[in-house]
Short mmCIF file of C-alpha atoms and ligand atoms in Angstrom, two decimals:
data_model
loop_
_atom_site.label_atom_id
_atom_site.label_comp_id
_atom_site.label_asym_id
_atom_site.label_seq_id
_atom_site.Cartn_x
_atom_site.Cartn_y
_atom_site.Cartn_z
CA UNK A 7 6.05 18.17 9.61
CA UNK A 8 6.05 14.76 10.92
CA UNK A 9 9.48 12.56 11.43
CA UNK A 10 10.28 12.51 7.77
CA UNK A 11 11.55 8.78 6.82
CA UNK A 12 13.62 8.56 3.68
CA UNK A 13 13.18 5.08 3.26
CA UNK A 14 15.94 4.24 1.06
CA UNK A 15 18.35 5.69 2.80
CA UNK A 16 17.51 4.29 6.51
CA UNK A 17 17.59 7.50 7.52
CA UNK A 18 14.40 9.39 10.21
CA UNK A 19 15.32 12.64 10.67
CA UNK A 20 13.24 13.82 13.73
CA UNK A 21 13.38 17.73 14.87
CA UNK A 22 16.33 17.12 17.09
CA UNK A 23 17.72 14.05 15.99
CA UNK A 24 19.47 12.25 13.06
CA UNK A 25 18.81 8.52 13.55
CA UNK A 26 20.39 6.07 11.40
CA UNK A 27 18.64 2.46 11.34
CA UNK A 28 21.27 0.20 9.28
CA UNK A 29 19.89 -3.74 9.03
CA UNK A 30 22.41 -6.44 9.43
CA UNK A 31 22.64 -6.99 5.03
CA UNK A 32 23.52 -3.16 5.01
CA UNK A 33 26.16 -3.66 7.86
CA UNK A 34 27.35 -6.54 6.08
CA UNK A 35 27.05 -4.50 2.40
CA UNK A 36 29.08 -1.92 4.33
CA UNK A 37 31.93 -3.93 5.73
CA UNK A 38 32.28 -5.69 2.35
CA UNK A 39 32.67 -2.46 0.64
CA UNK A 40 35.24 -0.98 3.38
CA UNK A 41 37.25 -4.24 3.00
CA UNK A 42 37.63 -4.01 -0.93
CA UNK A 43 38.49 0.10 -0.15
CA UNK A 44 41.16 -0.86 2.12
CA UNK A 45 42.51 -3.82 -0.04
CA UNK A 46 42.99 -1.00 -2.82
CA UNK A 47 44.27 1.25 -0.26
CA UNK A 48 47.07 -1.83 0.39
CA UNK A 49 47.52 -2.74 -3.13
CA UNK A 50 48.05 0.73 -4.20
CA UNK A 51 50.42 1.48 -1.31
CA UNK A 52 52.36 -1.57 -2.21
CA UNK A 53 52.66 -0.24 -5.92
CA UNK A 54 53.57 2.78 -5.13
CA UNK A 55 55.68 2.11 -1.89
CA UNK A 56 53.73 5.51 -0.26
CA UNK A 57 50.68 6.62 0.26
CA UNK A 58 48.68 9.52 -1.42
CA UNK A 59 45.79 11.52 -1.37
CA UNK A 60 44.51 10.18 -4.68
CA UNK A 61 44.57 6.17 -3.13
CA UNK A 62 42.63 6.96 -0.58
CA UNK A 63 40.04 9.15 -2.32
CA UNK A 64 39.98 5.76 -4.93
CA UNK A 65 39.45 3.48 -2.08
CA UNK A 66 36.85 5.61 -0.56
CA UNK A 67 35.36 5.49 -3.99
CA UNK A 68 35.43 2.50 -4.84
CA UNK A 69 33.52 1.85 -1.48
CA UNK A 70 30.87 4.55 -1.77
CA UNK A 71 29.70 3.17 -5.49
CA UNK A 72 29.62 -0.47 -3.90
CA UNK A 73 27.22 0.89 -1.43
CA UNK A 74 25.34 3.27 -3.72
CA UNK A 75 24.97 0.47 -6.34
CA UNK A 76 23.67 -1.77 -3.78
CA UNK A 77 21.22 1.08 -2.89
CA UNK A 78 19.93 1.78 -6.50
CA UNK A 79 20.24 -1.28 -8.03
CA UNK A 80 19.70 -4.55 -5.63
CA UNK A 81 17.88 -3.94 -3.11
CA UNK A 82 14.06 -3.96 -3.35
CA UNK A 83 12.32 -0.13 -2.69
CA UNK A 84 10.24 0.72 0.16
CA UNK A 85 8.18 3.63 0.03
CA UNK A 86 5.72 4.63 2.74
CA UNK A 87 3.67 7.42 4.05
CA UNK A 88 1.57 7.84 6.53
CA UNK A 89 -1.92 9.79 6.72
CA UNK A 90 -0.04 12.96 8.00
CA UNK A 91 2.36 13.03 5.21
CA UNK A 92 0.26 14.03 2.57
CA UNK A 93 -2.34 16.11 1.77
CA UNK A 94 -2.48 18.40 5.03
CA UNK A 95 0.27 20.30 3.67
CA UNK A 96 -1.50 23.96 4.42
CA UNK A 97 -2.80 23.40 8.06
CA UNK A 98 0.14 24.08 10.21
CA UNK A 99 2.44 26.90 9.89
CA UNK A 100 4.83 25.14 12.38
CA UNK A 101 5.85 21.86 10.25
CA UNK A 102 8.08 19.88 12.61
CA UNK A 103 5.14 20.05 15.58
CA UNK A 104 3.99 16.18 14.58
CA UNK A 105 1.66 16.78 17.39
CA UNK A 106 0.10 19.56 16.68
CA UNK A 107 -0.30 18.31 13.02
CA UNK A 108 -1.80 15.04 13.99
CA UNK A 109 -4.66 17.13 15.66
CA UNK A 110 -5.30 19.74 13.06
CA UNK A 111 -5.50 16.49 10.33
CA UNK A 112 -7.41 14.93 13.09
CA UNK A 113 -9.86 17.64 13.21
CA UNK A 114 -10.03 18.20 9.13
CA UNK A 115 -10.72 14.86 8.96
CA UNK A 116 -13.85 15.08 11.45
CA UNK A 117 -14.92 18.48 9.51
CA UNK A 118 -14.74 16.93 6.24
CA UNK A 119 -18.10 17.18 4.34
CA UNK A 120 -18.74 13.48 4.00
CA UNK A 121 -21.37 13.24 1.23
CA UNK A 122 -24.20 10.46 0.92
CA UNK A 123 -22.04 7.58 1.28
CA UNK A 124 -22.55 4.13 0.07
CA UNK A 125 -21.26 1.31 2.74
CA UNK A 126 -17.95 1.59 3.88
CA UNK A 127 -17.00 -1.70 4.15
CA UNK A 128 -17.67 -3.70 0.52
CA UNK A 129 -18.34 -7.73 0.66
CA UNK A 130 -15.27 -9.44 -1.07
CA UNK A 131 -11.37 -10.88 -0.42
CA UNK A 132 -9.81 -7.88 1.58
CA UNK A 133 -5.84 -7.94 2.16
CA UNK A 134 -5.13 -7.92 5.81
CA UNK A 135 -1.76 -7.74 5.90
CA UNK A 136 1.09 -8.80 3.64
CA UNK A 137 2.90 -12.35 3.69
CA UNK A 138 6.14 -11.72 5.24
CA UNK A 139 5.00 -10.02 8.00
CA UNK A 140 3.53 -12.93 9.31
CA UNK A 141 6.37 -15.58 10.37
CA UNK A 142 6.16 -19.01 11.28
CA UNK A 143 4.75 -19.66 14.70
CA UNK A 144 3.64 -15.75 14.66
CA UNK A 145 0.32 -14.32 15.23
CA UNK A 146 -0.24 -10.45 14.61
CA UNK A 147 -2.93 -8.34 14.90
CA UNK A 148 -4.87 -6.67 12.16
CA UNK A 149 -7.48 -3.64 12.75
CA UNK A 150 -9.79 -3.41 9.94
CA UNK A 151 -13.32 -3.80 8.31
CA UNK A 152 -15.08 -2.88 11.82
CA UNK A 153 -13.44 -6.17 12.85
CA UNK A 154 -10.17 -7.17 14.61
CA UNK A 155 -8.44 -10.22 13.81
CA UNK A 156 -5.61 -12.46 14.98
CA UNK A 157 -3.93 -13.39 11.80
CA UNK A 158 -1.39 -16.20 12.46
CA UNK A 159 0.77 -19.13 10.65
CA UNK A 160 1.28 -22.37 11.94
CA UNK A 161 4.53 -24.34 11.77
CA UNK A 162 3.79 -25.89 8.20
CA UNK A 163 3.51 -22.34 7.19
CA UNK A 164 -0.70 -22.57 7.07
CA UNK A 165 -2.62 -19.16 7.50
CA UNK A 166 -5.67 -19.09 9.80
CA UNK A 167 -7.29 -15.54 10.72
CA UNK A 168 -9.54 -15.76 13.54
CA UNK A 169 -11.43 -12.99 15.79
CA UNK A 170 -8.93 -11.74 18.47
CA UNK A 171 -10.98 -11.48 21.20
CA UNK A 172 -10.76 -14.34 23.16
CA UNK A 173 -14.33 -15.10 24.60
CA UNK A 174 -12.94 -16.25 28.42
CA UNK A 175 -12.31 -12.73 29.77
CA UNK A 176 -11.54 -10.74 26.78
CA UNK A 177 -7.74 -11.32 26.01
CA UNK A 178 -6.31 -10.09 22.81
CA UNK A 179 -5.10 -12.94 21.61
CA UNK A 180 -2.69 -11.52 19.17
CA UNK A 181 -0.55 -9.62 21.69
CA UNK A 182 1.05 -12.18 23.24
CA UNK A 183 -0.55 -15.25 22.34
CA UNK A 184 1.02 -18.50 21.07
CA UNK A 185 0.67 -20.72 18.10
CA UNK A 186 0.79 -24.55 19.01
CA UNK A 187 0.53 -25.87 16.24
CA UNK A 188 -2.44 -25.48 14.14
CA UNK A 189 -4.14 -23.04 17.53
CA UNK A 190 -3.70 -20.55 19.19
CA UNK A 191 -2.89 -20.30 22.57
CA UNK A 192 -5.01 -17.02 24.47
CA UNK A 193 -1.50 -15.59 26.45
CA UNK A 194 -4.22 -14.94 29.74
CA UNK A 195 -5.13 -18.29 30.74
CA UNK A 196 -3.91 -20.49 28.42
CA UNK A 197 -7.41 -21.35 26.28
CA UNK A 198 -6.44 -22.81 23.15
CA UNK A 199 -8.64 -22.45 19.61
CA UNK A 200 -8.39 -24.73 16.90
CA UNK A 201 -7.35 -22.68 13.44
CA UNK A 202 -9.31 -25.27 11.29
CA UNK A 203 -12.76 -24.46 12.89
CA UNK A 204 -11.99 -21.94 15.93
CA UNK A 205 -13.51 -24.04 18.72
CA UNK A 206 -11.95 -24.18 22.08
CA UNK A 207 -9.69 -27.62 21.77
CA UNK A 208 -7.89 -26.98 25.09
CA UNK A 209 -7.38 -24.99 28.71
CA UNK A 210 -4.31 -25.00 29.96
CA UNK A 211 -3.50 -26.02 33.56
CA UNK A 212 -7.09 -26.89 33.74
CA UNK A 213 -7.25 -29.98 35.13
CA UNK A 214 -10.79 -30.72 34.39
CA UNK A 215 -11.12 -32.61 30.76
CA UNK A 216 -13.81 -31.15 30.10
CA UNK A 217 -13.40 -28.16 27.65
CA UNK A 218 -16.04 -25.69 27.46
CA UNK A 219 -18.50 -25.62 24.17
CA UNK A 220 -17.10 -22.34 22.99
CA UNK A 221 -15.31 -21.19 19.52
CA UNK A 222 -13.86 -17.34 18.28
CA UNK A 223 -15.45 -16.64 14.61
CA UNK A 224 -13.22 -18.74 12.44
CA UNK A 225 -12.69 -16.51 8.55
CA UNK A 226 -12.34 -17.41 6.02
CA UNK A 227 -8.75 -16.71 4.35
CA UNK A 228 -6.37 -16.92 1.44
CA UNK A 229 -2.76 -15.93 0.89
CA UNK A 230 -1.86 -15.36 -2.79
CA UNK A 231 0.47 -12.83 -4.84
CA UNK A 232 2.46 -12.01 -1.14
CA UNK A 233 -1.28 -10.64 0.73
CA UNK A 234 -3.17 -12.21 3.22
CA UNK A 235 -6.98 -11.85 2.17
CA UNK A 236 -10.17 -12.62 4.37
CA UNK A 237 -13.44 -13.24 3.13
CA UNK A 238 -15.26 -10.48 4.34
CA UNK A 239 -19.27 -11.10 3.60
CA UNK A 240 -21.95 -9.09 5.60
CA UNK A 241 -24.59 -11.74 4.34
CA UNK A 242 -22.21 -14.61 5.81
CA UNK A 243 -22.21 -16.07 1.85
CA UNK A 244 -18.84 -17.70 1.10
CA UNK A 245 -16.78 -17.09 -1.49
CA UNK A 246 -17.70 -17.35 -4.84
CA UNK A 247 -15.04 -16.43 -6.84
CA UNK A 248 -11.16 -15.86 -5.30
CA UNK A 249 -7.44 -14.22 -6.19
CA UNK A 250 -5.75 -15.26 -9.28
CA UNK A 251 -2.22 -16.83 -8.61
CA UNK A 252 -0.14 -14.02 -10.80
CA UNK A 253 3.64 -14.54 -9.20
CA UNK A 254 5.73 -17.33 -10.65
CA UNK A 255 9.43 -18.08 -9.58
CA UNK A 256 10.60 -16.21 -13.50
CA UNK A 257 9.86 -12.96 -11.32
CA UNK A 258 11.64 -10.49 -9.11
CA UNK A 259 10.26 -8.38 -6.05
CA UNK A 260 11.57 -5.49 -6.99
CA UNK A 261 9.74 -2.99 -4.13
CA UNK A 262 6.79 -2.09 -2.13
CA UNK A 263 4.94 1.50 -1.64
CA UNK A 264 2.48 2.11 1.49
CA UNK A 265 -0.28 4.68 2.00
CA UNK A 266 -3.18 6.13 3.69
CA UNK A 267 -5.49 7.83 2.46
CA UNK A 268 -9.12 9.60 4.13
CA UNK A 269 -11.18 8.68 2.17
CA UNK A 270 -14.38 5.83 1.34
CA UNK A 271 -12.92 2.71 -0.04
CA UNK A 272 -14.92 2.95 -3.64
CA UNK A 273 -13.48 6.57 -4.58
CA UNK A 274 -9.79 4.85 -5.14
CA UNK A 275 -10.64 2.34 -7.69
CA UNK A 276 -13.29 4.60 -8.96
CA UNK A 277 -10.45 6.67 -9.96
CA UNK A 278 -9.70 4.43 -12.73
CA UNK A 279 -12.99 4.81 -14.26
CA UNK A 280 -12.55 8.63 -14.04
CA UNK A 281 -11.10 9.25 -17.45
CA UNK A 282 -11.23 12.74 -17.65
CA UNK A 283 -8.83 13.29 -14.66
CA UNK A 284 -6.00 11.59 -16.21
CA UNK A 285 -5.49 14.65 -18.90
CA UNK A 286 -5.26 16.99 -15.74
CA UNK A 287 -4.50 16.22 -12.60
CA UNK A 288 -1.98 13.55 -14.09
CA UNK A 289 -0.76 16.00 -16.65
CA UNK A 290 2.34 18.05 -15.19
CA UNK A 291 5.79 16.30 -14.97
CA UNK A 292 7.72 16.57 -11.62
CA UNK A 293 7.32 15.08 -8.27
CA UNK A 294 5.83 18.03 -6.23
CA UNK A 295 2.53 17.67 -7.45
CA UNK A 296 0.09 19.42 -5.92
CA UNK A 297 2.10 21.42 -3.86
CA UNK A 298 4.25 22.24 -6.03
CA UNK A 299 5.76 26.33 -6.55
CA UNK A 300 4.86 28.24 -10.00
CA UNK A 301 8.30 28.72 -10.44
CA UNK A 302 9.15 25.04 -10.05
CA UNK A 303 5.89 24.19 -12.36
CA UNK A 304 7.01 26.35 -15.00
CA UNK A 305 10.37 24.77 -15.03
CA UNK A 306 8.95 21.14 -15.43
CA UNK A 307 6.39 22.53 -18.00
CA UNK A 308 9.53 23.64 -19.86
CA UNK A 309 10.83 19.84 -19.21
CA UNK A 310 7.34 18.61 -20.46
CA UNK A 311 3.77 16.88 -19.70
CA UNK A 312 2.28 13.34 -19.57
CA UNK A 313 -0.38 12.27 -22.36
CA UNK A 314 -2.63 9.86 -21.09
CA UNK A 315 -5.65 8.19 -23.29
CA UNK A 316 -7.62 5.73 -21.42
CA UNK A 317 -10.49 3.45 -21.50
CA UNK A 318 -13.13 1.44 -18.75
CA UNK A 319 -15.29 -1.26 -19.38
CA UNK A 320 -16.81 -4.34 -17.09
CA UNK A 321 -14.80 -7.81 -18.07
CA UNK A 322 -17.48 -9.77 -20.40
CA UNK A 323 -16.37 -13.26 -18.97
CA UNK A 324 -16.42 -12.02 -15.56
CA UNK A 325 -18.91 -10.33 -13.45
CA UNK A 326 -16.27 -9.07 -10.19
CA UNK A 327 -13.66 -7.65 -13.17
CA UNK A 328 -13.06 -4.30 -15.04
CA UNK A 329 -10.67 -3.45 -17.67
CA UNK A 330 -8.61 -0.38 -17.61
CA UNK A 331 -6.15 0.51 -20.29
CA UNK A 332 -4.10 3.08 -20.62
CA UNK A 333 -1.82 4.56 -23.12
CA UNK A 334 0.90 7.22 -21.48
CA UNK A 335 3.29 8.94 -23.30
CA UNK A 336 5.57 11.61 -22.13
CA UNK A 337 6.39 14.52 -24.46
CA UNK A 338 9.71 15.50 -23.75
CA UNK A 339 10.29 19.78 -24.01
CA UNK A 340 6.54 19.24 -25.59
CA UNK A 341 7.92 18.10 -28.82
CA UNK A 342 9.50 14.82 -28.61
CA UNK A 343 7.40 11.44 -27.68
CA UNK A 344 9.14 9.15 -24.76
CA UNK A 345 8.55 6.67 -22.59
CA UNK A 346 5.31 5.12 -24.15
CA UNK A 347 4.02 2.62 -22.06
CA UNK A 348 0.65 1.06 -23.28
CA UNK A 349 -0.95 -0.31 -18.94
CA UNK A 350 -3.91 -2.80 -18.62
CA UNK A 351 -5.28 -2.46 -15.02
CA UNK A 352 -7.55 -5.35 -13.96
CA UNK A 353 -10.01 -4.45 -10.78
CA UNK A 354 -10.98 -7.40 -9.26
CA UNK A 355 -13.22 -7.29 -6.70
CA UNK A 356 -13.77 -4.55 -4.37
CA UNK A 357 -9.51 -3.98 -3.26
CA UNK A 358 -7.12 -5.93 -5.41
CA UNK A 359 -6.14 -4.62 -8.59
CA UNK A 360 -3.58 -5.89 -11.08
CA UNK A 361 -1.54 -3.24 -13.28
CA UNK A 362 0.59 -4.65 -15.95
CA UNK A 363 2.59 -2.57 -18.07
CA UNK A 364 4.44 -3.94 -21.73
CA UNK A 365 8.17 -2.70 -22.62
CA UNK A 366 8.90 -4.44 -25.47
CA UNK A 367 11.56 -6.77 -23.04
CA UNK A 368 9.40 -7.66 -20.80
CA UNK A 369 6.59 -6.65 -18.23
CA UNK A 370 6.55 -5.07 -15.10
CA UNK A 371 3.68 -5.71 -12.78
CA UNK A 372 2.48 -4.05 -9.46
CA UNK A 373 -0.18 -5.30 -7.53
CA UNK A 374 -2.61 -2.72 -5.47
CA UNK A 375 -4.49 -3.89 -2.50
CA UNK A 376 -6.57 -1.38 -0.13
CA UNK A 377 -7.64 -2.23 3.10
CA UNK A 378 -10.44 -0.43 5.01
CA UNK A 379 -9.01 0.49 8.18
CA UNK A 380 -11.91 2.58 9.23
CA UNK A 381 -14.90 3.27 7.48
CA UNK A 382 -12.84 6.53 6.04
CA UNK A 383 -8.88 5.70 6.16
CA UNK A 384 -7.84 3.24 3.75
CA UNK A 385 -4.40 1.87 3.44
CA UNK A 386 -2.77 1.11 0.07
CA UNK A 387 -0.21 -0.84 -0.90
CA UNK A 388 1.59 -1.72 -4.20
CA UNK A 389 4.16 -5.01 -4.92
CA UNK A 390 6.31 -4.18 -8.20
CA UNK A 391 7.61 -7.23 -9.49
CA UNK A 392 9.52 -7.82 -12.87
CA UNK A 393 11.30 -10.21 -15.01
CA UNK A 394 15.07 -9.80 -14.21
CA UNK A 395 15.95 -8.17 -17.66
CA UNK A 396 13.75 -4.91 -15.97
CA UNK A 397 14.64 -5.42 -12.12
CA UNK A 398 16.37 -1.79 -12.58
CA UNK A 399 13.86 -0.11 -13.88
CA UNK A 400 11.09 -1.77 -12.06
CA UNK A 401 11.86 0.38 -8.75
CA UNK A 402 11.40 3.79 -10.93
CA UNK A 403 8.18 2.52 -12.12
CA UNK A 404 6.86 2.24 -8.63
CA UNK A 405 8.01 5.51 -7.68
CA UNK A 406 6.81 7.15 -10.61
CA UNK A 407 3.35 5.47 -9.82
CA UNK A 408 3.45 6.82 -6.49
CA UNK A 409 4.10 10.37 -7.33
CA UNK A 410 0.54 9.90 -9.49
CA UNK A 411 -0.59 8.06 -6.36
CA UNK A 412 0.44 10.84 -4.14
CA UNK A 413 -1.46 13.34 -6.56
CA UNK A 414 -4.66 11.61 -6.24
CA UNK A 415 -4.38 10.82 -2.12
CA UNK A 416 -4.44 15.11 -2.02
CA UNK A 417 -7.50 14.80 -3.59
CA UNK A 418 -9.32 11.60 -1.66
CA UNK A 419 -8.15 13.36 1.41
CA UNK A 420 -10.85 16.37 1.14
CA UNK A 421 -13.24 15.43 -1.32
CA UNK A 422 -16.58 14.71 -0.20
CA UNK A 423 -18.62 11.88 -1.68
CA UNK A 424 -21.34 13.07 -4.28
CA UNK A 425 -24.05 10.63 -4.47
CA UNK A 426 -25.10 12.01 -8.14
CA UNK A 427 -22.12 13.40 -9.85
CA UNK A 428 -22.47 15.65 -12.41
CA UNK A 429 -21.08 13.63 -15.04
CA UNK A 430 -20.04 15.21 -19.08
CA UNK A 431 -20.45 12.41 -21.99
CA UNK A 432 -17.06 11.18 -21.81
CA UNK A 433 -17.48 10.68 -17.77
CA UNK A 434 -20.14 8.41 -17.95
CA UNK A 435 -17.65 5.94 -17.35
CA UNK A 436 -17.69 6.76 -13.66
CA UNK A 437 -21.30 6.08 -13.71
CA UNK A 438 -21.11 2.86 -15.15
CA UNK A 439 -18.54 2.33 -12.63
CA UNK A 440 -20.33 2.80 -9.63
CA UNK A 441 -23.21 0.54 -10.91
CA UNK A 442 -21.10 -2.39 -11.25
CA UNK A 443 -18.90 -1.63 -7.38
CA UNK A 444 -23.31 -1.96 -6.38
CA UNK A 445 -22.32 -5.98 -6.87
CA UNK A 446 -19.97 -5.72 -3.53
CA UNK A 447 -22.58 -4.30 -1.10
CA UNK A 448 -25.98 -6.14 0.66
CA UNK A 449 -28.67 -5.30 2.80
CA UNK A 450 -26.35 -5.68 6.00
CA UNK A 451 -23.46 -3.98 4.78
CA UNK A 452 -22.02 -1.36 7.38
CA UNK A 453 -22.96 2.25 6.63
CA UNK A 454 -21.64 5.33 7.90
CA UNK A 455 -23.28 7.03 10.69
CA UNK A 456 -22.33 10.59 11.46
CA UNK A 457 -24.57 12.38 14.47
CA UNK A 458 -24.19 16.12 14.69
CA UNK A 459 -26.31 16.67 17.83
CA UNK A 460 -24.60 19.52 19.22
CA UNK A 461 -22.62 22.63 18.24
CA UNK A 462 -19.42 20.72 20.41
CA UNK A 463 -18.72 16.90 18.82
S1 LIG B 20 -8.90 -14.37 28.53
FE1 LIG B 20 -8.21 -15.82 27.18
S2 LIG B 20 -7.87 -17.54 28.35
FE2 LIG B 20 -8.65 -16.10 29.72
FE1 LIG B 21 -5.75 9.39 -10.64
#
């Protein structure tokens, strides 16, 4: 297995290391809860005029449910996992040889029977990268749609995305470059690009005033809900429809989950218009999934199952939307109906999808992007947010999400893409699916190639 991370914890436990990676609010969270330990330590002393064991197992107490509380309660989730986390489970015998993994995922990824594909990269807003991991005067680099981009923010906190190649002699502009400004400054020779129009507006150290007719491809961009999208169009058309503005200040960030998955870009969403796969493959409680033991199975099957009824249809008012809703129950020891939760998922356009799900106090939210890394990794991520009254519970969502996720990224990560599916009356959904995703692709749009011209590739 791969360094495992257990995110909450701050914890990467490699083969022959434990490494603890504490931020300064945890340091700070910590020394708070020491000091109020050893106040009660002092207080208790002074009370008693001695000390015991049982003050300093309350002072230790007291300390470790500050932290835990802090852990569980405040601070916002993280959950990621990389390609070679999931799915690749029953390759290697040996489970701490990362390397070794890497290669045998590498090589059941190039195996994989890929199916009649459609084209891998759809026309639409595509999340780059998310808004805090691009600071003020920052500039980072993002790998994705076939293209590579330089994604910075100026002082005034402005977003501009443009190509990272700078066209002098080839610098990547992102890796060391500077932002003056509204430009960005190539770190090689000091060519500057405007981030309104990406022309050349100056050379630095040049002492000639004249500045060279030349410009990097300028995208187009928006940053909405905490994502940084570009307008990715292989007909050059521009935007005709964008992002809806869903945060307000009433809610809470309550987490984030990260994932890769190999797989083509439309068999995620598609997933939502798969209705029959809910009643299955979402069925079992229990976090293994997949993977997990018969003995273990039985014993959640004892604990009980997830009921899901759903239903897919294309929004009327508009053309880039679909409606999912879903109705989940879970029936506790099979008898007893919990945790109903009626969901409304809205796709809109070809990687943004908004999941809202009622409680009677209140709703909790998470936002889905995927990103096309490659024509066949895509990377997921989910934003929970909540109105305070849930911002417990809100975490718990997200990880129970995940573990469905997770269920369905075992799946995408060997499934090959069948052009004409094989579809019963109640899947015709899918169908109807896949004729309204035809909306994101045009004559240009990138399609897979895959040569097999010898025995060795
Ligand atoms: S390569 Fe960018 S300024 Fe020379
Ligand atoms: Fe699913």
């Amino acid at each position: 297995m791969p360094p495992t991370t257990c995110g909450d914890l701050g914890v990467r436990v490699t083969r022959f290391q434990v490494v603890i990676m504490i931020s300064p609010t945890q340091i700070l969270i910590i020394c708070l809860s020491l000091k109020l330990a050893l106040d009660v330590y002092e207080y208790s002393k002074y009370q008693n005029g001695y000390t015991n064991i049982k003050t300093t197992v309350a002072a230790m107490s007291v300390a470790f449910t500050l932290y835990c509380g802090y852990y569980l309660l405040i601070r916002p989730v993280n959950i990621r996992r990389t390609l070679a986390h999931l799915g690749y489970d029953g390759l290697s015998q040996n489970q701490w040889a990362s390397n070794e993994r890497m290669n045998m995922i590498k090589q059941a990824m190039k195996l994989k029977k890929k199916g009649q594909m459609p084209p891998v990269f759809p026309n639409g807003w595509i999340s780059l990268i998310e808004s805090d991991q691009v600071k003020l005067e920052q500039v980072q680099y993002v790998s994705a749609l076939g293209e590579h981009f330089a994604v910075f923010r100026s002082k005034n906190g402005i977003i501009n995305i443009l190509d990272a190649y700078c066209p002098h002699l080839g610098s990547n502009m992102a890796f060391g470059g500077s932002v003056i400004g509204n430009s960005l400054q190539c770190p090689f020779h000091g060519w500057t690009f405007s981030g309104n129009n990406g022309k050349c507006v100056k050379i630095a150290n040049s002492c000639s005033s004249v500045i060279p007719r030349v410009s990097v491809k300028k995208w187009i961009s928006c940053e909405e809900n905490g994502f940084i999208f570009v307008w990715y169009h292989a007909e050059k058309e521009p935007p005709h429809w964008y992002p809806p503005k869903l945060i307000n200040k009433n809610l809470l960030y309550r987490g984030r989950s990260e994932h890769y998955t190999n797989s083509h870009v439309q068999e995620i969403e598609e997933n939502g218009a798969d209705l029959s796969h809910f009643s299955l493959l979402h069925k079992d409680a229990g976090v293994g999934g997949l993977y997990m033991s018969q003995v273990l199975k039985s014993i959640w099957n004892y604990v009980g199952h997830h009921e899901w009824k759903s239903s897919w249809k294309v929004s009327q008012n508009e053309i880039h939307k679909t409606e999912l809703e879903i109705e989940h129950t879970f029936e506790l020891f099979n008898r007893f109906r919990v945790g109903e939760i009626i969901a409304k998922a809205n796709q809109i356009g070809p990687g943004l999808v908004i999941l809202n799900m009622k409680f009677s106090i209140g709703t909790i939210s998470i936002i889905q992007v995927i990103t096309p890394v490659e024509p066949l990794i895509q990377k997921i991520v989910q934003h929970v947010y909540c109105p305070w009254q849930l911002s417990l519970f809100a975490p718990l969502v997200l990880k129970m999400e995940t573990i469905m996720l997770e269920r369905d990224i075992v799946i995408w990560n060997h499934k090959t893409y069948v052009e004409k599916p094989l579809c019963t009356k109640e899947e015709l959904t899918l169908l109807s699916y896949r004729q309204w995703f035809k909306q994101f692709y045009s004559e240009n749009s990138p399609k897979f190639s895959f040569k097999k011209e010898t025995m060795e590739w």
